[in-house]
Coordinates of C-alpha atoms and ligand atoms in Angstrom, one line a residue:
M1 CA -22.3 -11.0 -9.8
K2 CA -19.1 -9.4 -8.9
N3 CA -18.3 -7.3 -5.8
I4 CA -15.8 -4.7 -6.5
L5 CA -13.9 -2.3 -4.2
I6 CA -12.7 0.9 -5.8
T7 CA -10.5 3.1 -3.6
G8 CA -10.2 6.8 -4.2
G9 CA -13.4 6.9 -6.2
A10 CA -14.2 10.5 -5.2
G11 CA -11.1 11.8 -6.8
F12 CA -10.4 12.9 -10.4
I13 CA -9.7 9.6 -12.1
G14 CA -11.5 7.5 -9.6
S15 CA -14.8 9.2 -10.1
H16 CA -14.7 8.5 -13.9
V17 CA -13.8 4.9 -13.1
V18 CA -16.7 4.5 -10.6
R19 CA -19.2 6.1 -13.1
L20 CA -18.0 3.7 -15.9
M21 CA -18.2 0.6 -13.7
V22 CA -21.5 1.4 -12.1
N23 CA -23.2 2.2 -15.4
K24 CA -21.6 -0.4 -17.6
Y25 CA -22.0 -3.3 -15.2
P26 CA -25.3 -3.0 -13.4
Q27 CA -24.9 -6.6 -12.2
Y28 CA -21.7 -5.6 -10.2
S29 CA -21.9 -4.2 -6.8
V30 CA -19.4 -1.3 -6.4
V31 CA -18.1 0.0 -3.1
N32 CA -16.2 3.3 -3.2
L33 CA -13.8 3.7 -0.3
D34 CA -12.5 7.2 0.0
A35 CA -11.2 9.3 2.9
L36 CA -12.4 12.5 1.3
T37 CA -9.1 14.3 1.7
Y38 CA -8.9 17.8 0.1
A39 CA -8.9 16.0 -3.3
G40 CA -12.0 13.9 -2.7
N41 CA -15.2 15.5 -3.9
L42 CA -18.5 13.6 -3.8
E43 CA -20.0 16.1 -6.1
N44 CA -18.1 14.3 -8.8
L45 CA -20.4 11.4 -8.4
K46 CA -23.8 13.1 -8.1
D47 CA -25.2 11.3 -11.1
V48 CA -24.5 7.8 -9.7
E49 CA -24.9 8.2 -6.0
Y50 CA -28.5 6.8 -5.9
K51 CA -27.8 3.8 -8.1
T52 CA -28.6 0.5 -6.3
N53 CA -25.3 -1.2 -7.3
Y54 CA -23.2 1.6 -5.8
E55 CA -22.2 2.3 -2.2
F56 CA -19.9 5.0 -0.8
V57 CA -17.9 4.4 2.4
K58 CA -15.9 7.2 3.9
G59 CA -12.8 5.8 5.3
D60 CA -9.0 5.6 5.2
I61 CA -7.1 2.9 3.3
T62 CA -4.6 2.9 6.2
D63 CA -7.3 1.9 8.7
A64 CA -6.6 -1.9 8.9
K65 CA -9.7 -2.7 10.9
L66 CA -12.1 -0.9 8.5
V67 CA -10.5 -2.4 5.4
S68 CA -10.6 -6.0 6.7
R69 CA -14.2 -5.5 7.9
L70 CA -15.2 -4.3 4.4
F71 CA -13.5 -7.3 2.8
A72 CA -15.3 -9.6 5.2
T73 CA -18.8 -8.1 4.7
H74 CA -18.6 -7.4 1.0
R75 CA -16.6 -10.5 -0.1
F76 CA -14.9 -8.5 -2.8
D77 CA -13.8 -10.4 -5.9
G78 CA -11.9 -7.4 -7.3
V79 CA -10.1 -4.3 -6.1
I80 CA -9.3 -1.3 -8.3
H81 CA -6.9 0.8 -6.2
L82 CA -6.7 4.4 -7.0
A83 CA -6.6 6.1 -3.6
A84 CA -3.4 8.1 -3.3
E85 CA -1.8 11.4 -2.5
S86 CA -1.3 12.5 -6.1
H87 CA 0.2 16.0 -6.4
V88 CA 4.0 16.2 -6.8
D89 CA 4.3 19.8 -5.3
R90 CA 2.5 18.6 -2.2
S91 CA 4.9 15.7 -1.9
I92 CA 7.8 18.1 -1.9
S93 CA 6.4 20.1 1.0
N94 CA 4.9 17.1 2.9
P95 CA 6.5 13.7 2.0
L96 CA 5.2 11.8 5.0
E97 CA 1.5 11.9 4.0
F98 CA 2.6 10.3 0.7
I99 CA 4.5 7.5 2.4
N100 CA 1.5 6.9 4.7
T101 CA -1.2 6.7 2.1
N102 CA 0.6 5.5 -1.0
I103 CA 2.8 2.9 0.7
L104 CA 1.3 1.9 4.0
G105 CA -2.3 2.2 2.6
T106 CA -1.5 0.0 -0.3
V107 CA 0.1 -2.7 1.9
N108 CA -2.9 -2.5 4.2
L109 CA -5.2 -3.3 1.2
L110 CA -2.8 -6.0 0.0
N111 CA -2.9 -7.7 3.4
A112 CA -6.7 -7.6 3.6
A113 CA -7.0 -9.1 0.1
R114 CA -4.5 -11.8 1.0
M115 CA -6.3 -12.8 4.1
E116 CA -9.7 -12.7 2.5
W117 CA -8.6 -14.6 -0.6
K118 CA -6.2 -17.1 1.0
D119 CA -8.3 -20.2 0.3
V120 CA -9.6 -19.2 -3.1
M121 CA -7.5 -16.9 -5.3
D122 CA -9.3 -18.1 -8.5
G123 CA -11.4 -15.3 -10.1
K124 CA -10.0 -12.6 -7.8
R125 CA -8.0 -9.6 -8.9
F126 CA -6.1 -6.8 -7.2
Y127 CA -5.5 -4.0 -9.7
H128 CA -3.1 -1.3 -8.7
I129 CA -3.2 2.0 -10.6
S130 CA 0.1 3.7 -10.9
T131 CA 2.0 6.4 -12.8
D132 CA 4.6 6.8 -15.5
E133 CA 6.6 9.0 -13.0
V134 CA 8.1 5.8 -11.4
Y135 CA 10.3 5.5 -14.5
G136 CA 12.0 8.9 -13.8
S137 CA 12.8 11.4 -16.5
L138 CA 13.6 11.0 -20.2
G139 CA 16.0 13.0 -22.4
E140 CA 15.0 14.2 -25.8
T141 CA 14.3 10.8 -27.2
G142 CA 13.0 7.4 -26.1
L143 CA 9.8 6.1 -24.5
F144 CA 9.0 4.4 -21.2
T145 CA 8.2 0.7 -21.7
E146 CA 7.1 -1.8 -19.1
T147 CA 10.7 -2.9 -18.7
T148 CA 12.2 0.5 -18.2
S149 CA 14.1 0.6 -14.9
Y150 CA 12.5 2.5 -12.0
D151 CA 14.1 5.8 -11.2
P152 CA 11.7 8.0 -9.3
R153 CA 12.8 11.5 -8.5
S154 CA 10.1 13.0 -6.3
P155 CA 8.6 11.8 -2.9
Y156 CA 5.4 11.3 -4.8
S157 CA 6.9 9.1 -7.5
A158 CA 9.1 7.3 -5.0
S159 CA 6.1 6.4 -2.9
K160 CA 4.2 5.2 -6.0
A161 CA 7.3 3.2 -7.1
S162 CA 7.5 1.6 -3.7
S163 CA 3.8 0.6 -3.8
D164 CA 4.3 -0.9 -7.2
H165 CA 7.2 -3.0 -5.9
L166 CA 5.1 -4.2 -2.9
V167 CA 2.2 -5.2 -5.2
R168 CA 4.6 -7.3 -7.3
A169 CA 6.2 -8.7 -4.1
Y170 CA 2.7 -9.9 -3.0
Y171 CA 2.3 -11.6 -6.4
H172 CA 5.6 -13.5 -6.2
T173 CA 5.6 -14.2 -2.5
Y174 CA 1.9 -15.0 -1.8
G175 CA 0.6 -15.6 -5.2
L176 CA -1.8 -12.7 -4.9
P177 CA -3.5 -12.2 -8.3
V178 CA -2.4 -8.7 -9.2
V179 CA -2.1 -6.5 -12.2
I180 CA -0.6 -3.0 -12.5
S181 CA -0.8 -0.1 -14.9
N182 CA 1.3 3.0 -15.2
C183 CA -0.3 6.0 -16.9
S184 CA 0.8 9.4 -18.2
N185 CA -0.8 12.8 -17.3
N186 CA -4.6 12.7 -17.4
Y187 CA -6.7 15.8 -18.2
G188 CA -10.5 16.3 -18.3
P189 CA -13.5 17.2 -16.2
N190 CA -13.4 17.1 -12.3
Q191 CA -9.6 17.5 -11.9
F192 CA -8.6 19.3 -8.7
P193 CA -7.4 22.8 -9.6
E194 CA -3.9 22.4 -8.2
K195 CA -2.9 20.5 -11.4
L196 CA -1.7 22.4 -14.4
L197 CA -4.7 22.4 -16.7
P198 CA -7.6 23.2 -14.4
L199 CA -5.5 25.7 -12.5
A200 CA -4.6 27.5 -15.8
I201 CA -8.2 27.4 -17.0
N202 CA -9.4 28.9 -13.8
N203 CA -6.8 31.6 -13.8
I204 CA -7.4 32.5 -17.4
L205 CA -11.1 32.8 -16.7
N206 CA -10.4 35.1 -13.8
N207 CA -7.7 37.1 -15.5
K208 CA -5.1 35.9 -13.1
P209 CA -1.4 35.0 -14.0
I210 CA -0.8 31.6 -15.4
P211 CA 2.2 30.2 -13.4
V212 CA 4.5 28.3 -15.7
Y213 CA 7.4 26.6 -13.9
G214 CA 10.9 27.4 -15.1
K215 CA 11.0 28.0 -18.8
G216 CA 8.0 25.9 -19.6
E217 CA 10.2 23.4 -21.5
N218 CA 9.2 20.2 -19.6
I219 CA 7.3 17.7 -21.6
R220 CA 4.3 15.6 -20.6
D221 CA 2.2 13.0 -22.5
W222 CA -1.5 13.9 -22.0
L223 CA -4.4 11.4 -22.0
Y224 CA -8.2 12.2 -21.7
V225 CA -9.4 10.9 -18.4
E226 CA -12.3 8.9 -19.9
D227 CA -9.8 7.1 -22.1
H228 CA -7.8 6.1 -19.0
A229 CA -11.1 4.8 -17.4
V230 CA -11.7 2.7 -20.5
A231 CA -8.1 1.3 -20.3
I232 CA -8.7 0.5 -16.6
D233 CA -11.9 -1.4 -17.4
T234 CA -10.0 -3.3 -20.2
I235 CA -7.1 -4.2 -18.0
F236 CA -9.2 -5.1 -15.0
H237 CA -11.2 -7.6 -17.0
N238 CA -8.6 -8.8 -19.6
G239 CA -5.1 -8.0 -18.3
K240 CA -2.8 -10.9 -17.5
L241 CA -2.1 -11.5 -13.9
G242 CA 1.3 -10.5 -12.7
E243 CA 1.7 -8.2 -15.7
T244 CA 2.2 -4.4 -16.0
Y245 CA 0.6 -2.3 -18.8
N246 CA 1.7 1.2 -19.7
I247 CA -1.1 3.7 -20.7
G248 CA -0.4 6.9 -22.6
G249 CA -1.9 9.3 -25.1
I250 CA 0.8 9.3 -27.8
N251 CA 0.5 13.0 -27.2
E252 CA 3.6 14.8 -26.0
W253 CA 3.5 18.6 -25.3
K254 CA 6.0 21.0 -24.0
N255 CA 4.2 22.9 -21.1
I256 CA 4.6 26.3 -22.7
D257 CA 3.1 25.1 -26.1
L258 CA 0.3 23.4 -24.2
I259 CA -0.5 26.7 -22.4
H260 CA -0.4 28.6 -25.7
L261 CA -2.9 26.2 -27.2
L262 CA -5.1 26.4 -24.1
C263 CA -5.0 30.2 -24.3
K264 CA -6.2 30.0 -27.9
V265 CA -9.1 27.7 -27.0
M266 CA -10.0 29.9 -24.0
D267 CA -10.0 33.1 -26.1
K268 CA -12.4 31.5 -28.5
A269 CA -14.6 30.1 -25.8
L270 CA -14.7 33.4 -23.9
G271 CA -15.1 35.6 -27.0
R272 CA -11.8 37.4 -26.2
A273 CA -9.5 38.9 -28.8
P274 CA -7.0 36.4 -30.1
G275 CA -3.8 36.6 -28.0
A276 CA -5.6 38.2 -25.0
S277 CA -5.1 35.3 -22.6
E278 CA -1.5 34.8 -23.5
Q279 CA -0.7 38.0 -21.7
L280 CA -1.4 36.2 -18.5
I281 CA 1.5 33.7 -18.9
T282 CA 4.0 34.3 -16.0
F283 CA 7.2 32.3 -15.6
V284 CA 7.7 31.3 -12.0
K285 CA 10.3 29.5 -9.9
D286 CA 10.8 25.9 -11.1
R287 CA 9.6 22.8 -9.3
A288 CA 12.5 21.2 -7.3
G289 CA 13.7 18.1 -9.1
H290 CA 11.4 18.8 -12.0
D291 CA 11.3 15.8 -14.3
Q292 CA 12.2 16.9 -17.9
R293 CA 10.2 14.6 -20.1
Y294 CA 7.7 11.8 -19.8
A295 CA 6.6 9.7 -22.8
I296 CA 4.9 6.4 -22.8
D297 CA 5.0 3.4 -25.1
S298 CA 1.5 1.8 -24.7
S299 CA 2.0 -0.7 -27.6
K300 CA 1.6 -3.7 -25.2
L301 CA -1.8 -2.6 -24.1
M302 CA -2.8 -1.6 -27.7
N303 CA -1.6 -4.8 -29.3
E304 CA -2.5 -7.3 -26.6
L305 CA -5.8 -5.9 -25.3
G306 CA -6.9 -3.7 -28.2
W307 CA -7.2 -0.4 -26.3
K308 CA -6.4 2.9 -27.9
P309 CA -7.0 6.6 -27.1
S310 CA -10.3 7.8 -28.6
L311 CA -9.7 11.5 -28.7
Q312 CA -7.4 13.9 -30.6
F313 CA -5.9 16.3 -28.1
E314 CA -7.4 19.5 -29.6
E315 CA -10.9 17.9 -29.4
G316 CA -10.2 16.7 -25.8
L317 CA -9.0 20.1 -24.7
E318 CA -12.0 21.9 -26.2
K319 CA -14.3 19.4 -24.4
T320 CA -12.4 20.0 -21.2
V321 CA -12.6 23.8 -21.4
S322 CA -16.3 23.6 -22.1
W323 CA -16.9 21.4 -19.1
Y324 CA -15.0 23.8 -16.7
L325 CA -16.9 26.8 -18.2
E326 CA -20.2 25.1 -17.9
N327 CA -19.5 23.9 -14.3
Q328 CA -18.1 27.1 -12.7
N329 CA -20.0 26.3 -9.5
W330 CA -18.0 23.1 -9.1
M331 CA -14.8 25.1 -9.3
K332 CA -16.2 27.9 -7.0
R333 CA -17.1 25.4 -4.3
I334 CA -13.6 24.0 -4.3
L335 CA -11.9 27.3 -4.2
S336 CA -12.2 27.8 -0.5
G337 CA -10.6 26.7 2.8
E338 CA -7.6 24.4 2.5
Y339 CA -7.2 25.0 -1.2
E340 CA -6.9 28.7 -0.8
S341 CA -4.2 28.5 1.8
Y342 CA -2.4 25.9 -0.2
Y343 CA -2.5 28.1 -3.2
Q344 CA -1.1 31.0 -1.1
D345 CA 1.8 28.8 0.1
Q346 CA 2.5 27.5 -3.4
Y347 CA 2.3 30.8 -5.4
G348 CA 2.7 33.4 -2.7
G349 CA -0.6 35.1 -3.7
R350 CA 0.3 35.6 -7.3
Ligands
NAD401 P1 -6.8 12.6 -6.8 O1 -5.8 13.3 -5.9 O2 -7.7 13.5 -7.7 O3 -7.7 11.7 -6.0 C1 -7.3 10.8 -5.0 C2 -8.5 10.3 -4.2 O4 -7.9 9.4 -3.2 C3 -9.3 11.4 -3.5 O5 -10.6 11.2 -3.6 C4 -8.9 11.2 -2.0 O6 -9.9 11.6 -1.1 C5 -8.6 9.7 -1.9 N1 -7.6 9.4 -0.8 C6 -6.4 10.0 -0.6 N2 -5.9 9.5 0.5 C7 -6.7 8.5 0.9 C8 -6.7 7.6 2.0 N3 -5.6 7.5 2.9 N4 -7.7 6.7 2.1 C9 -8.7 6.7 1.3 N5 -8.8 7.6 0.2 C10 -7.8 8.5 0.1 O7 -5.9 11.6 -7.7 P2 -6.1 11.2 -9.2 O8 -5.4 12.2 -10.0 O9 -7.5 10.9 -9.5 O10 -5.2 9.9 -9.2 C11 -5.8 8.6 -8.9 C12 -4.7 7.6 -9.0 O11 -4.2 7.5 -10.3 C13 -3.5 7.8 -8.1 O12 -3.1 6.5 -7.6 C14 -2.4 8.4 -9.0 O13 -1.2 8.1 -8.5 C15 -2.8 7.7 -10.3 N6 -2.4 8.4 -11.5 C16 -2.8 9.7 -11.7 C17 -2.5 10.4 -12.9 C18 -3.0 11.8 -13.2 O14 -2.6 12.4 -14.2 N7 -3.8 12.4 -12.3 C19 -1.8 9.7 -13.9 C20 -1.3 8.4 -13.6 C21 -1.7 7.8 -12.5
DAU402 O1 2.6 11.6 -15.3 C1 1.5 11.2 -14.4 C2 1.4 12.2 -13.3 O2 0.9 13.4 -13.9 C3 0.5 11.7 -12.2 O3 1.1 10.5 -11.6 C4 0.3 12.8 -11.1 O4 -0.6 12.3 -10.1 C5 -0.2 14.0 -11.8 O5 -0.3 15.1 -10.8 C6 0.7 14.4 -13.0 O6 1.9 14.9 -12.5 P1 2.6 16.2 -13.0 O7 3.6 16.8 -12.0 O8 3.2 16.0 -14.4 O9 1.3 17.2 -13.2 P2 1.1 18.7 -12.9 O10 -0.3 19.1 -13.4 O11 1.4 19.1 -11.4 O12 2.2 19.4 -13.8 C7 2.2 19.2 -15.2 C8 3.4 20.0 -15.7 O13 3.2 21.4 -15.6 C9 4.7 19.8 -14.9 O14 5.8 19.8 -15.8 C10 4.8 20.9 -13.9 C11 4.1 22.0 -14.7 N1 3.4 23.0 -13.9 C12 2.5 22.6 -13.0 C13 1.7 23.4 -12.2 C14 0.7 23.0 -11.2 C15 3.5 24.4 -14.1 O15 4.3 24.8 -15.0 N2 2.8 25.3 -13.4 C16 1.9 24.9 -12.4 O16 1.3 25.7 -11.8

């Protein structure tokens, strides 16, 4: 029997991780701690909420009392820490929230684990989920490896880099059993529609402009979210303590090429004339400090732990588009309140 704490389980990636852990390991008891910020959506977990090995706790990872009480009552053996402020554009307009959750919240969890596990560290594991953005921006060639120097450029990536350093510091200073992974851009069902793909899918569906930053020449490496969840399961169970694993899709796309492909897939799915959705592409003001290119070398994870991405991108994109079209109510319920005013601020009503 293992007691596991998953933080940020109501978010995009977290909900896929919770589902995988609850269904695959009925003998584990999974607690999902999530503050339900604008990005947390319990509807993502409808299919597992009544499982007997799952419990949801609404709470903030920066709340030291709550976190240590949870550790004391549940006697967690493992932590999978995903809770974070995750959107780069929001970090540019409000860095403090990122410092608070991503840095202070992580330290708070590390402290609680350290106190609870101080007598017996054996069999315990604190798994910190991070991003490839900590490595900065690549030129035309090269890949991020686990030994690439950190060079974060946005308040988001700087806050994630800082949390990575603190997790490693707790390993070296206190012997806390930690493992870290740094992943590339995820896509798939349940992603909050502030991120490029769900935002573009929704705008195409509603015949609204598709905002492409700058000239659309920035490059990202895309990984299907369920493949990330499988990698997290693999690293949580088999990763070596104190180690870092890079996770990527071996799937680099220039933003503008990605949007063209998405338009094709959407035209087909919606029965529109070929080329119809491309008319919606609108080049807008670039993101400040926009990282040019991310690309990940995940050979350590593939060679040492046997993980590999399961989907070809075209297949993953079609699956993703189908999900958003079949779940339009999910999107409609999100498109209200804070999201609408955020959208207004970001895109000025375009
Ligand atoms: P998300 O924004 O969709 O979800 C974040 C979740 O954390 C939400 O449910 C939110 O309510 C919760 N949360 C936020 N602040 C909290 C707090 N103070 N206390 C408790 N809960 C809080 O994020 P995501 O895209 O699913 O990313 C999850 C993790 O994976 C993050 O750590 C992110 O840095 C990392 N990551 C994301 C990607 C990606 O492409 N989305 C890629 C690599 C790494
Ligand atoms: O690389 C991993 C990171 O990927 C994660 O750590 C972050 O949490 C996640 O948000 C994502 O960061 P990006 O900034 O790469 O994702 P986003 O979807 O915001 O943007 C993807 C690319 O598309 C980026 O080059 C900016 C561009 N973009 C984005 C939006 C929202 C646009 O051109 N137009 C848009 O409207």
